Structures are given as C-alpha cells and as structure tokens.
Coordinates of C-alpha atoms and ligand atoms in Angstrom, one line a residue:
X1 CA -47.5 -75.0 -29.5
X2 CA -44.2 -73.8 -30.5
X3 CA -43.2 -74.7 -34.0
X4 CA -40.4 -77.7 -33.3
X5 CA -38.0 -78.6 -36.5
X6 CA -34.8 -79.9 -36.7
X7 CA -32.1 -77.0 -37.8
X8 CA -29.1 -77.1 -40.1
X9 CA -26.9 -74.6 -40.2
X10 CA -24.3 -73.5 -43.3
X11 CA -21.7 -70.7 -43.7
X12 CA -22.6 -68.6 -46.5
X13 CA -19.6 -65.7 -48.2
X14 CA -21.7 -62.8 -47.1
X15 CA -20.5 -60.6 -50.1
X16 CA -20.9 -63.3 -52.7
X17 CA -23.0 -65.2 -51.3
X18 CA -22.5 -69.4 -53.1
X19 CA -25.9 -70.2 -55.7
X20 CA -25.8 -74.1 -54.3
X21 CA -26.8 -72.2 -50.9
X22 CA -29.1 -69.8 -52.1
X23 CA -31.0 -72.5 -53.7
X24 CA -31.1 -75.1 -50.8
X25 CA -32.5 -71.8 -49.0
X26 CA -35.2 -70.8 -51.3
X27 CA -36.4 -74.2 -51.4
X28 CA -37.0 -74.3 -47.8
X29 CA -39.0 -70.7 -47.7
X30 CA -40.9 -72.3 -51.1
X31 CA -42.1 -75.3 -49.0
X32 CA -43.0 -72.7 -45.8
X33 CA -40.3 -73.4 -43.8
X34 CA -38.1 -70.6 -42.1
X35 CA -34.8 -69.6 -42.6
X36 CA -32.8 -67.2 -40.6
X37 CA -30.9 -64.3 -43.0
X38 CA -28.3 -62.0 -42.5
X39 CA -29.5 -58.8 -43.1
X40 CA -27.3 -55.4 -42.9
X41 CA -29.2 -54.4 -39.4
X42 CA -30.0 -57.7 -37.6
X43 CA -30.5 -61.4 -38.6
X44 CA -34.2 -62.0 -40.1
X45 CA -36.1 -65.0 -39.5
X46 CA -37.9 -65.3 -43.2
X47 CA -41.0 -67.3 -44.9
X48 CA -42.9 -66.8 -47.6
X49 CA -45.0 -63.3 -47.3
X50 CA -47.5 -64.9 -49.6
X51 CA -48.7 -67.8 -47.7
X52 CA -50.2 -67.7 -44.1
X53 CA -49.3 -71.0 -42.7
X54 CA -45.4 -70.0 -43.4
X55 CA -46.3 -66.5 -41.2
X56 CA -47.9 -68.5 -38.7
X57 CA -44.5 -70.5 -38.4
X58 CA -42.6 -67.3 -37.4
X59 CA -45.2 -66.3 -34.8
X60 CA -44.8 -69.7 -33.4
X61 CA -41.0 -70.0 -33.5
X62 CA -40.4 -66.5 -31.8
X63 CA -44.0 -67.1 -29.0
X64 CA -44.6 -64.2 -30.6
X65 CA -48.1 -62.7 -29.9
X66 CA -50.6 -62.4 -33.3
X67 CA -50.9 -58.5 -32.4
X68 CA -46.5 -57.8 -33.4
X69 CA -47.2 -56.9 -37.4
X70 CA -44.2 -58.4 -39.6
X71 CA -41.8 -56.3 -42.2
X72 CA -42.0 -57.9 -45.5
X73 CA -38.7 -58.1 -47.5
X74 CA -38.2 -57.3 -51.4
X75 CA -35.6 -57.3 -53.7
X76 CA -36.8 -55.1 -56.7
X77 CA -39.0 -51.9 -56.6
X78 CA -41.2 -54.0 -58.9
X79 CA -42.3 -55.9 -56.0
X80 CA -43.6 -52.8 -54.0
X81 CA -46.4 -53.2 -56.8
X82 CA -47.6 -56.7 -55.2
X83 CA -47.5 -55.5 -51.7
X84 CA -48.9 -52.2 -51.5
X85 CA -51.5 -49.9 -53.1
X86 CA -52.1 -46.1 -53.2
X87 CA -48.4 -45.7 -52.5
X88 CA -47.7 -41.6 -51.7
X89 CA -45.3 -39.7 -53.4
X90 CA -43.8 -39.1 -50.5
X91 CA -43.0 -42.7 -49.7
X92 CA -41.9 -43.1 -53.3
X93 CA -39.2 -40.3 -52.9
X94 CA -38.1 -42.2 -49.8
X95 CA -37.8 -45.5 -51.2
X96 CA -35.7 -43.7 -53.9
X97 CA -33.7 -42.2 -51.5
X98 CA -32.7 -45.4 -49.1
X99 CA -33.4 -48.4 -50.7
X100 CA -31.7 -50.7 -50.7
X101 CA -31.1 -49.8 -46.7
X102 CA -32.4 -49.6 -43.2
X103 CA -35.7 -48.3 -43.7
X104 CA -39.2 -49.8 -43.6
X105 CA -42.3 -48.1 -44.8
X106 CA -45.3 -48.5 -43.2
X107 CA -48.3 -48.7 -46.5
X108 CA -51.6 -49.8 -47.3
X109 CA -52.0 -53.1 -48.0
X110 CA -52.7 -55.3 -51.4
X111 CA -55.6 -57.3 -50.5
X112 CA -54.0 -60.2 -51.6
X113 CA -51.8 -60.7 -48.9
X114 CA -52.2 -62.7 -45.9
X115 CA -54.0 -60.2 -43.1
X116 CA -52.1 -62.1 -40.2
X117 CA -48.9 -59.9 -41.9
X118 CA -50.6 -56.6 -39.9
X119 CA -53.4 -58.3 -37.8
X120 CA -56.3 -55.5 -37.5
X121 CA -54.8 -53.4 -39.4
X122 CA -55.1 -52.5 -43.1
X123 CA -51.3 -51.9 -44.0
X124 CA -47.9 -53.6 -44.2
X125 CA -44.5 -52.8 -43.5
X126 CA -41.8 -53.1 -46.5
X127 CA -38.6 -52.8 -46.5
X128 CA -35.8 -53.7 -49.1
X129 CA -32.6 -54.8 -47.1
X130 CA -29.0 -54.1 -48.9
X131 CA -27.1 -57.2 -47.4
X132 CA -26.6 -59.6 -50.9
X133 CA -27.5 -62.7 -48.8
X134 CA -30.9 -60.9 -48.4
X135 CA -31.3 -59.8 -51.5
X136 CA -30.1 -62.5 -53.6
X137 CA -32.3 -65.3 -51.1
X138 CA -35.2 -63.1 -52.2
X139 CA -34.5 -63.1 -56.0
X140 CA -34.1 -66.9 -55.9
X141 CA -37.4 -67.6 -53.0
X142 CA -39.1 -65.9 -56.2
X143 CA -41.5 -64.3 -53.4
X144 CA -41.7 -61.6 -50.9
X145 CA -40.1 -62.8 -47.3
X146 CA -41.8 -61.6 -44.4
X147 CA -39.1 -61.3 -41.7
X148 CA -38.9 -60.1 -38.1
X149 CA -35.8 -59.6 -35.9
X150 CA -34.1 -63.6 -35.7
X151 CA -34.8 -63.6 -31.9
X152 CA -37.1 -65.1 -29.0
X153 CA -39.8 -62.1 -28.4
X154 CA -38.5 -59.9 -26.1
X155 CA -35.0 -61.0 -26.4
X156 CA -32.5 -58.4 -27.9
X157 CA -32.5 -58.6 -31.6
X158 CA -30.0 -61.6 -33.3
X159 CA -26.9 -60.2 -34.2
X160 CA -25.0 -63.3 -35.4
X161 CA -26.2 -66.9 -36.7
X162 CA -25.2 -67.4 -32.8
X163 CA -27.7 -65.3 -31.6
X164 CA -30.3 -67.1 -34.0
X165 CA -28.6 -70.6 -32.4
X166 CA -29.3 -69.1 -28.7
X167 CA -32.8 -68.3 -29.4
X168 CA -34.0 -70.2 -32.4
X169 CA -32.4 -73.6 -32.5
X170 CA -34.7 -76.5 -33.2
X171 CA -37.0 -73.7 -34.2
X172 CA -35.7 -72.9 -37.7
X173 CA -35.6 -75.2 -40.6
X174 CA -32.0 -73.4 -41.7
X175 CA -29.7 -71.0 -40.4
X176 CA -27.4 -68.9 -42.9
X177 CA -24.2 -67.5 -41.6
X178 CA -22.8 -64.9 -43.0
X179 CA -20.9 -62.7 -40.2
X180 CA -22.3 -60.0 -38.2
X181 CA -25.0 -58.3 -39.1
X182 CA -23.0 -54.6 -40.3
X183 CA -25.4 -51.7 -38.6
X184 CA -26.3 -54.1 -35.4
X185 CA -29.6 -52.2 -35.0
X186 CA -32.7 -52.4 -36.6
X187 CA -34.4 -50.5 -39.8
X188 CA -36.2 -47.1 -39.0
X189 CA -40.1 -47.8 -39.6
X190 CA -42.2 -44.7 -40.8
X191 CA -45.7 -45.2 -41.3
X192 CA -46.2 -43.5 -44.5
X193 CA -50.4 -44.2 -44.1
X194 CA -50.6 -41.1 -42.4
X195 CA -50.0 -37.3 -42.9
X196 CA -47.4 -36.4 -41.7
X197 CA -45.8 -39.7 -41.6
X198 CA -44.9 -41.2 -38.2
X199 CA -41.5 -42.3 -37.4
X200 CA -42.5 -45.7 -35.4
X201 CA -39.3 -46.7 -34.4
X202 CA -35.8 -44.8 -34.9
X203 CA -33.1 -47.1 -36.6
X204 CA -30.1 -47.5 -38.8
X205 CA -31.2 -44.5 -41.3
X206 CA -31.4 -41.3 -38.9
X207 CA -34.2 -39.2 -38.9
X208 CA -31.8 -36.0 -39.7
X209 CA -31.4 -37.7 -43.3
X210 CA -35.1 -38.7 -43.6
X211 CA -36.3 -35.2 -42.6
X212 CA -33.4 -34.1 -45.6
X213 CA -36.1 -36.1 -48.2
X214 CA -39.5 -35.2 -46.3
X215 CA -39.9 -31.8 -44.7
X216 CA -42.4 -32.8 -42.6
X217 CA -42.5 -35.8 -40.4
X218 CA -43.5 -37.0 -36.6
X219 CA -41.7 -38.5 -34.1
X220 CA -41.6 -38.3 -30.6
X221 CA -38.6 -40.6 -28.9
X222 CA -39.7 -42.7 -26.0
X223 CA -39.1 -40.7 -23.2
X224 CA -41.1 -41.0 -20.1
X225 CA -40.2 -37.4 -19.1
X226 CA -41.8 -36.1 -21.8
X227 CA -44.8 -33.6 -21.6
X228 CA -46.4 -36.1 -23.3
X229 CA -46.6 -39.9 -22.0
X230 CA -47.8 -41.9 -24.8
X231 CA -44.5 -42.8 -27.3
X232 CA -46.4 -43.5 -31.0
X233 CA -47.9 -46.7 -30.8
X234 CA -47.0 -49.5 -33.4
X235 CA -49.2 -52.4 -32.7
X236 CA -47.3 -54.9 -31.0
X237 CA -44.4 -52.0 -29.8
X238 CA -44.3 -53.0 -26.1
X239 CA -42.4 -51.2 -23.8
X240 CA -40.8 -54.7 -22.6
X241 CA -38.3 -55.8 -25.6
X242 CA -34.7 -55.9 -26.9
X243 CA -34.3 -57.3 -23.2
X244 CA -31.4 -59.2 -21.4
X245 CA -32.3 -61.4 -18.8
X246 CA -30.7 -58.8 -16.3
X247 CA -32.2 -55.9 -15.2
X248 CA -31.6 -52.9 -16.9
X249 CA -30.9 -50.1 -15.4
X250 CA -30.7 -46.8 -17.9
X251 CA -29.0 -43.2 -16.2
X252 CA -29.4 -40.4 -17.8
X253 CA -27.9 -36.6 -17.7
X254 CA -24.8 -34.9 -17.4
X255 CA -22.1 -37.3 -18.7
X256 CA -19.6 -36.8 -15.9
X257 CA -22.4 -36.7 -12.7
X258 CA -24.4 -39.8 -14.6
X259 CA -20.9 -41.7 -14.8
X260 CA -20.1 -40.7 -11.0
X261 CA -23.9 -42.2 -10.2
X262 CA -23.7 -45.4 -12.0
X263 CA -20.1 -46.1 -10.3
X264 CA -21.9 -45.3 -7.0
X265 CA -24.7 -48.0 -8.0
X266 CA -22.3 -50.2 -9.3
X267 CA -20.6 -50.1 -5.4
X268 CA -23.7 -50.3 -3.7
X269 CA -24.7 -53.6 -5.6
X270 CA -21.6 -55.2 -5.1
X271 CA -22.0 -54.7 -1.6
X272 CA -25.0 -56.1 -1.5
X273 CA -23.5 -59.4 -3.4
X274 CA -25.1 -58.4 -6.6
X275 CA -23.5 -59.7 -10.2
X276 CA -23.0 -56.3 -11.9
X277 CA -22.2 -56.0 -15.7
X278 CA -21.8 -52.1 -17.2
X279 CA -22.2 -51.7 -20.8
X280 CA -19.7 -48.2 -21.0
X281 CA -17.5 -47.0 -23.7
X282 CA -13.2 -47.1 -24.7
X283 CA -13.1 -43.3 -22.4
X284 CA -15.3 -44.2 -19.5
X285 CA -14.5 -47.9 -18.9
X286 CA -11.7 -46.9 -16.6
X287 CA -14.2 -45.7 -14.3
X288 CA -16.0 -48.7 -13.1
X289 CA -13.2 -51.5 -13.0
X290 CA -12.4 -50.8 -9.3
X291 CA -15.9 -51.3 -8.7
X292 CA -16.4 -55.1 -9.6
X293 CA -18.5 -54.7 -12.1
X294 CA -18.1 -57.0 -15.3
X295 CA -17.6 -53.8 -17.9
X296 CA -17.9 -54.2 -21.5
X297 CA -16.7 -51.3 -24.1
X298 CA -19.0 -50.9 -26.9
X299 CA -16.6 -48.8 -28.4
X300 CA -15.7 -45.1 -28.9
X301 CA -17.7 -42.8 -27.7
X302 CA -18.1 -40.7 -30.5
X303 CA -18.1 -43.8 -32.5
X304 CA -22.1 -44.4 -32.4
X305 CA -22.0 -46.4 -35.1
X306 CA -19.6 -48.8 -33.1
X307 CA -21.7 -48.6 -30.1
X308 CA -25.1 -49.3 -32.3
X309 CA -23.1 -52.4 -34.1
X310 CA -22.3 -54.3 -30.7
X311 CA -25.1 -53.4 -28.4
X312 CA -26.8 -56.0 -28.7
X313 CA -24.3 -58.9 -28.5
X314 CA -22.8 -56.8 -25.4
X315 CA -26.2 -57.4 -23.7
X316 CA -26.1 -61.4 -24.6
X317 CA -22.6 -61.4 -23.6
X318 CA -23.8 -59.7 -20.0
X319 CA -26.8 -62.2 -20.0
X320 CA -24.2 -65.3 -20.6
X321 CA -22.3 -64.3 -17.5
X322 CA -25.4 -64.2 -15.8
X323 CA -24.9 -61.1 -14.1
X324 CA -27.9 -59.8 -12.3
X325 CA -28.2 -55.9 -12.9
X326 CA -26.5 -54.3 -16.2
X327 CA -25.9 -50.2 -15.6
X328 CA -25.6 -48.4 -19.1
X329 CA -26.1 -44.5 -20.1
X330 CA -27.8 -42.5 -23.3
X331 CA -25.6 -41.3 -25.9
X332 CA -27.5 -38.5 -27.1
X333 CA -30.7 -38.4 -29.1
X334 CA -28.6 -37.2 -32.5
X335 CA -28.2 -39.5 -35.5
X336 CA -27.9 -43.1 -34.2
X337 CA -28.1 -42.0 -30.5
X338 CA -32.2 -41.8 -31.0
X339 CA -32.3 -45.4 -32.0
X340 CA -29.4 -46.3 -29.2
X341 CA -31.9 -44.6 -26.9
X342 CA -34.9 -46.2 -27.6
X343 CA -33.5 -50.2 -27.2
X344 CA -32.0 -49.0 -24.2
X345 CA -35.1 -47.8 -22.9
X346 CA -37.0 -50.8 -23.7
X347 CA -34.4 -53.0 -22.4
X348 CA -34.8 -50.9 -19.4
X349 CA -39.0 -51.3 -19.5
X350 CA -39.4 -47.9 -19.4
X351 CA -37.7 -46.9 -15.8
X352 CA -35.2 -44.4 -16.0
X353 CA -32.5 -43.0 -13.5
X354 CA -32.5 -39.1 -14.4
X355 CA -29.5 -37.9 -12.3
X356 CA -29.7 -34.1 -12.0
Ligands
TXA1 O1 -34.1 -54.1 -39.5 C1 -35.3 -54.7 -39.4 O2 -36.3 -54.0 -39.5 C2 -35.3 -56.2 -39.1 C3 -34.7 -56.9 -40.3 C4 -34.8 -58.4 -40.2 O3 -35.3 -56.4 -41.4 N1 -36.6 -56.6 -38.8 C5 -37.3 -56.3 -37.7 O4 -38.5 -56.8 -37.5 O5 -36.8 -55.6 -36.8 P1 -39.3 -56.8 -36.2 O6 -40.5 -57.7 -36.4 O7 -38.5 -57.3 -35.1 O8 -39.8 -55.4 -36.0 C6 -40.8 -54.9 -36.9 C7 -41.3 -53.6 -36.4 C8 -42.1 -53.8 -35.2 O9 -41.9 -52.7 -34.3 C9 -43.6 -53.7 -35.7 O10 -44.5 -53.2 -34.8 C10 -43.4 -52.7 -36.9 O11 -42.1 -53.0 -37.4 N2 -44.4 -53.0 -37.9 C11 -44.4 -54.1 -38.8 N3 -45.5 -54.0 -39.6 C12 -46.2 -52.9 -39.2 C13 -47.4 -52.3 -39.7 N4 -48.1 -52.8 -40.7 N5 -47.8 -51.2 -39.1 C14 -47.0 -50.6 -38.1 N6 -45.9 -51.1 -37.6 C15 -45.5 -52.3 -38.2
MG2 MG1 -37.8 -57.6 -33.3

C-alpha cells in the first residue's frame, strides 16, 4: 500500500535557509517521516538513512520497486566514516575534488546500515549535495538522509516543490520550497567498488572533469547503436524513466537533416489529429511553429547548462498540456550533452530515430 500522510508545505530562503524550519524538518526525518529537499540537481525526497522503516516510506511513497538502490546524503566528510568502509584512494581524491557537488560514489557498505539502502548488493551510494537547505537539514536531522529523485517512479525527476506537489502530495509528511533546483539534472554516480570505476549514470559533474582527477575510468553512454548493447547496469537503472506521459520520440544526427525530419514528423502527426509538443532550442524553435506543434525552448543551444536546468519541467509542462507525442533531438555527448542524452533516451525507452 502506498504510504498515505497528510502534507504541509513551507517556503524556505534557499541561501539562508530560516533555523525555525530546519528544525520543524529535522524533527519530521527524526520521527521517520519524509521530507522533500531542494538539492542543487533535483528535489530529494529524504528519511533517515539509519533506520529501515523510514526507507521503506520512500519506496512506498514513490511505488518504487525494492531492487532501485537509494543515494544516501551527508553533510561532513566525517560522515563517509559511518557509511562506508575500505574507501579507495581513488574515491577519496574524488570526494576531495567535488564535494560538496553533483557527484555520488558508489562504495562498500558499513554493516550497520539498513541493507534495503542497496537491496542484494553489498554497497551504497553517497553523495554530499552543496544546496545549504540540504546541507544544513542534514547537520540538524543529526543523521545521514537517504534521498532519491522527489518524483513518482518513472516520472521525470522533481525540479520544483511543484513537481514534488504533482507527484508526491499526500505522500510526504513536508515539502520545503526553496526555488528551482540550480543544475536541473541529477548527480553523476561512479561505482568506485570496481577497478576501473564505472560511470553508472552521467550527470551534473561531467566525465571530462572526473577523467581530469582519475585517469582511468569506464563508461559507455546508452546508446542502442552501439557495438555493444548492454549500457552498465545499476540495479534498478531501467530503460523506462525520467518519462512524460507522452511519447517520446528522440532524433538523432546531422543537426540541420534531424531538424528537417522532426518538422516532417511534427506535419505528419498533425495531420493525423495528433497533439504534438517539441522540446527545441532559442535557434531552432522557428522551425516548427508553422507546424502546429506546442514548442517549448529550453534555451540556447550552446547553453547546455540552460537546456540541462529546464528539461525536465519542459517535459511536465508538455505532459500538463497533454499533448500526445513530444519530438526532441541530442545535444552532443560532450560535457552535459552525455547526461542530456541519457534522460532523453530513457524518456524515449530506448527507441531512437537515427536520420542519416
Ligand atoms: O542528484 C541526485 O543524485 C538526486 C539528488 C536527490 O541527490 N538523487 C537521485 O536519486 O537522483 P535516484 O534514486 O533518483 O537515483 C539514484 C541512482 C539510481 O540510478 C540508482 O540505481 C543508483 O543511483 N544507485 C543508488 N545506490 C546504488 C548502489 N548501491 N549501487 C549502484 N547504483 C546505485
Ligand atoms: Mg530518480
């Protein structure tokens, strides 16, 4: 059964965030209730790391299946001592290098924690987030949050305490607002269990600036087309997530001849009486107005940042005008593009429109 509470919700100053709220927040993770947390990717949805019942909460609130491991959230680098043992050099040098910040490493796990963190496995994900209403709900919950994406499994990741509201309401004890979430896109997780370490997901911290701190790491993006079919598997990383309610459909290739293809599509669906929506950019916009498609700019598009910070609240915004198809295109697989490129292929469940 789904876990059922009644939810408040409070503004908090996301930069100094007020003590009176912090407290009323910690008090709710301290009695294993969940709050929902601005973080600098995406809004977390937080209980006590410690305690099992409060993790089985979050599984419950999101219908999230056992199998999805959960990040755990610290404050201090004193805390990595309480979550993780025989932690490598390596993954020291990275913690050094981007904590506080969009990164979560993948370690072996104190056997003190609850094992439903990781289910079959012997590890846990860590990361420490650099948003001060993170942080400083952390420092005051006196414990370890474990905190996945603020959103409905499957649904694209919560953005803004609106998001949470769409998703979550009646389903988290408290909600703090504190603005957008900054990088829009979630933390980069490297398992650092293995040698090399594994990039498991590509997010807010690059892999260009992660190879500039480890020489050697392994990644392959999710990419169909590639020689070889099986992405890196993170327990729990299905195909199917970060999705709209639309259907996806994800072109790739040449910018001009992908644009020319998606305008085509976006005719033939309107012929056919179909709601379009095109997530497109400030320079290609223009293109697909004529059509009769419902086109959103995400920004600049050499601005990935831009495009990575409203993603996906242009997918809800899509969803909430209920079109039925939403057309988008890659932006590369440098920097941010990887990470762009992997929610938009799992929004898209995999299928991909290579245009040659
Ligand atoms: O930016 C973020 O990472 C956000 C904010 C709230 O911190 N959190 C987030 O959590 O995106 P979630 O649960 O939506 O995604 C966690 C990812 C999943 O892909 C999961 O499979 C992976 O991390 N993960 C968690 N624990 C793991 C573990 N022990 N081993 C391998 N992968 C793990
Ligand atoms: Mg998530």
């Amino acid at each position: 059964m789904r876990y059922t509470t009644s939810t408040s919700m409070v503004s908090i100053d996301p930069k100094h965030p007020q003590p009176d709220l912090l407290q009323q927040a910690a008090d709710v993770i301290q009695r294993d209730g969940l709050v929902a947390f601005p973080t600098e990717t995406v809004y977390g949805l937080g209980a006590n790391a410690l305690r099992e019942v409060a993790i089985e909460r979050i599984f419950s609130a999101k219908e999230r299946p056992y199998h999805d491991p959960i990040i755990v959230h610290i404050a201090d680098m004193d805390n990595l001592h309480q979550l993780a043992i025989n932690i490598p050099e390596q993954a020291w040098r990275l913690a050094h290098a981007f904590w506080p910040g969009a990164l979560t490493l993948v370690l072996e796990r104190a056997p003190q924690l609850p094992s439903l963190l990781a289910q079959g496995m012997p590890t846990v994900a860590v990361r420490m987030p650099v948003h001060p209403v993170a942080r400083e709900l952390i420092r005051y919950a006196q414990v370890p949050i474990a905190a996945p994406s603020a959103n409905r499994f499957t649904r694209p990741s919560a953005t803004s305490a609106q998001h949470v509201v769409e998703d979550l309401f009646n389903h988290v004890d408290l909600i703090l607002d504190g603005g957008d979430a900054t990088i829009g896109i979630e933390s980069t997780v490297i398992d650092m269990t293995q040698n090399p370490p594994v990039i498991l997901r590509p997010g807010g911290i690059p892999v260009e600036r992660i190879h500039q701190v480890v020489s050697e790491v392994k990644w392959m993006l999710h990419n169909p087309k590639n020689d070889d079919p099986t992405p890196p598997k993170s327990p729990g990383m299905l195909s199917k997530h970060y999705s709209p309610r639309a259907e996806v459909l994800l072109f790739e290739g040449e910018a001009s001849r992908v644009i020319e293809a998606m305008r085509h599509k976006s005719l033939e669906l309107g012929q056919d009486h179909k709601s379009v929506g095109v997530l497109s950019t400030d320079e290609e916009a223009h293109f697909f107005l004529e059509t009769g498609a419902r086109v959103i700019s995400m920004g600049s598009v050499n601005n990935l940042e831009q495009v990575a910070h409203v993603l996906f609240r242009a997918m809800r915004v899509l969803d909430n005008q209920h079109v039925e198809k939403i057309l988008v295109r890659g932006y590369g697989k440098q920097g941010l593009g990887a990470a762009i490129w992997d929610r938009l292929v799992r929004s898209a469940d995999g299928k991909i429109i290579y245009v040659e």
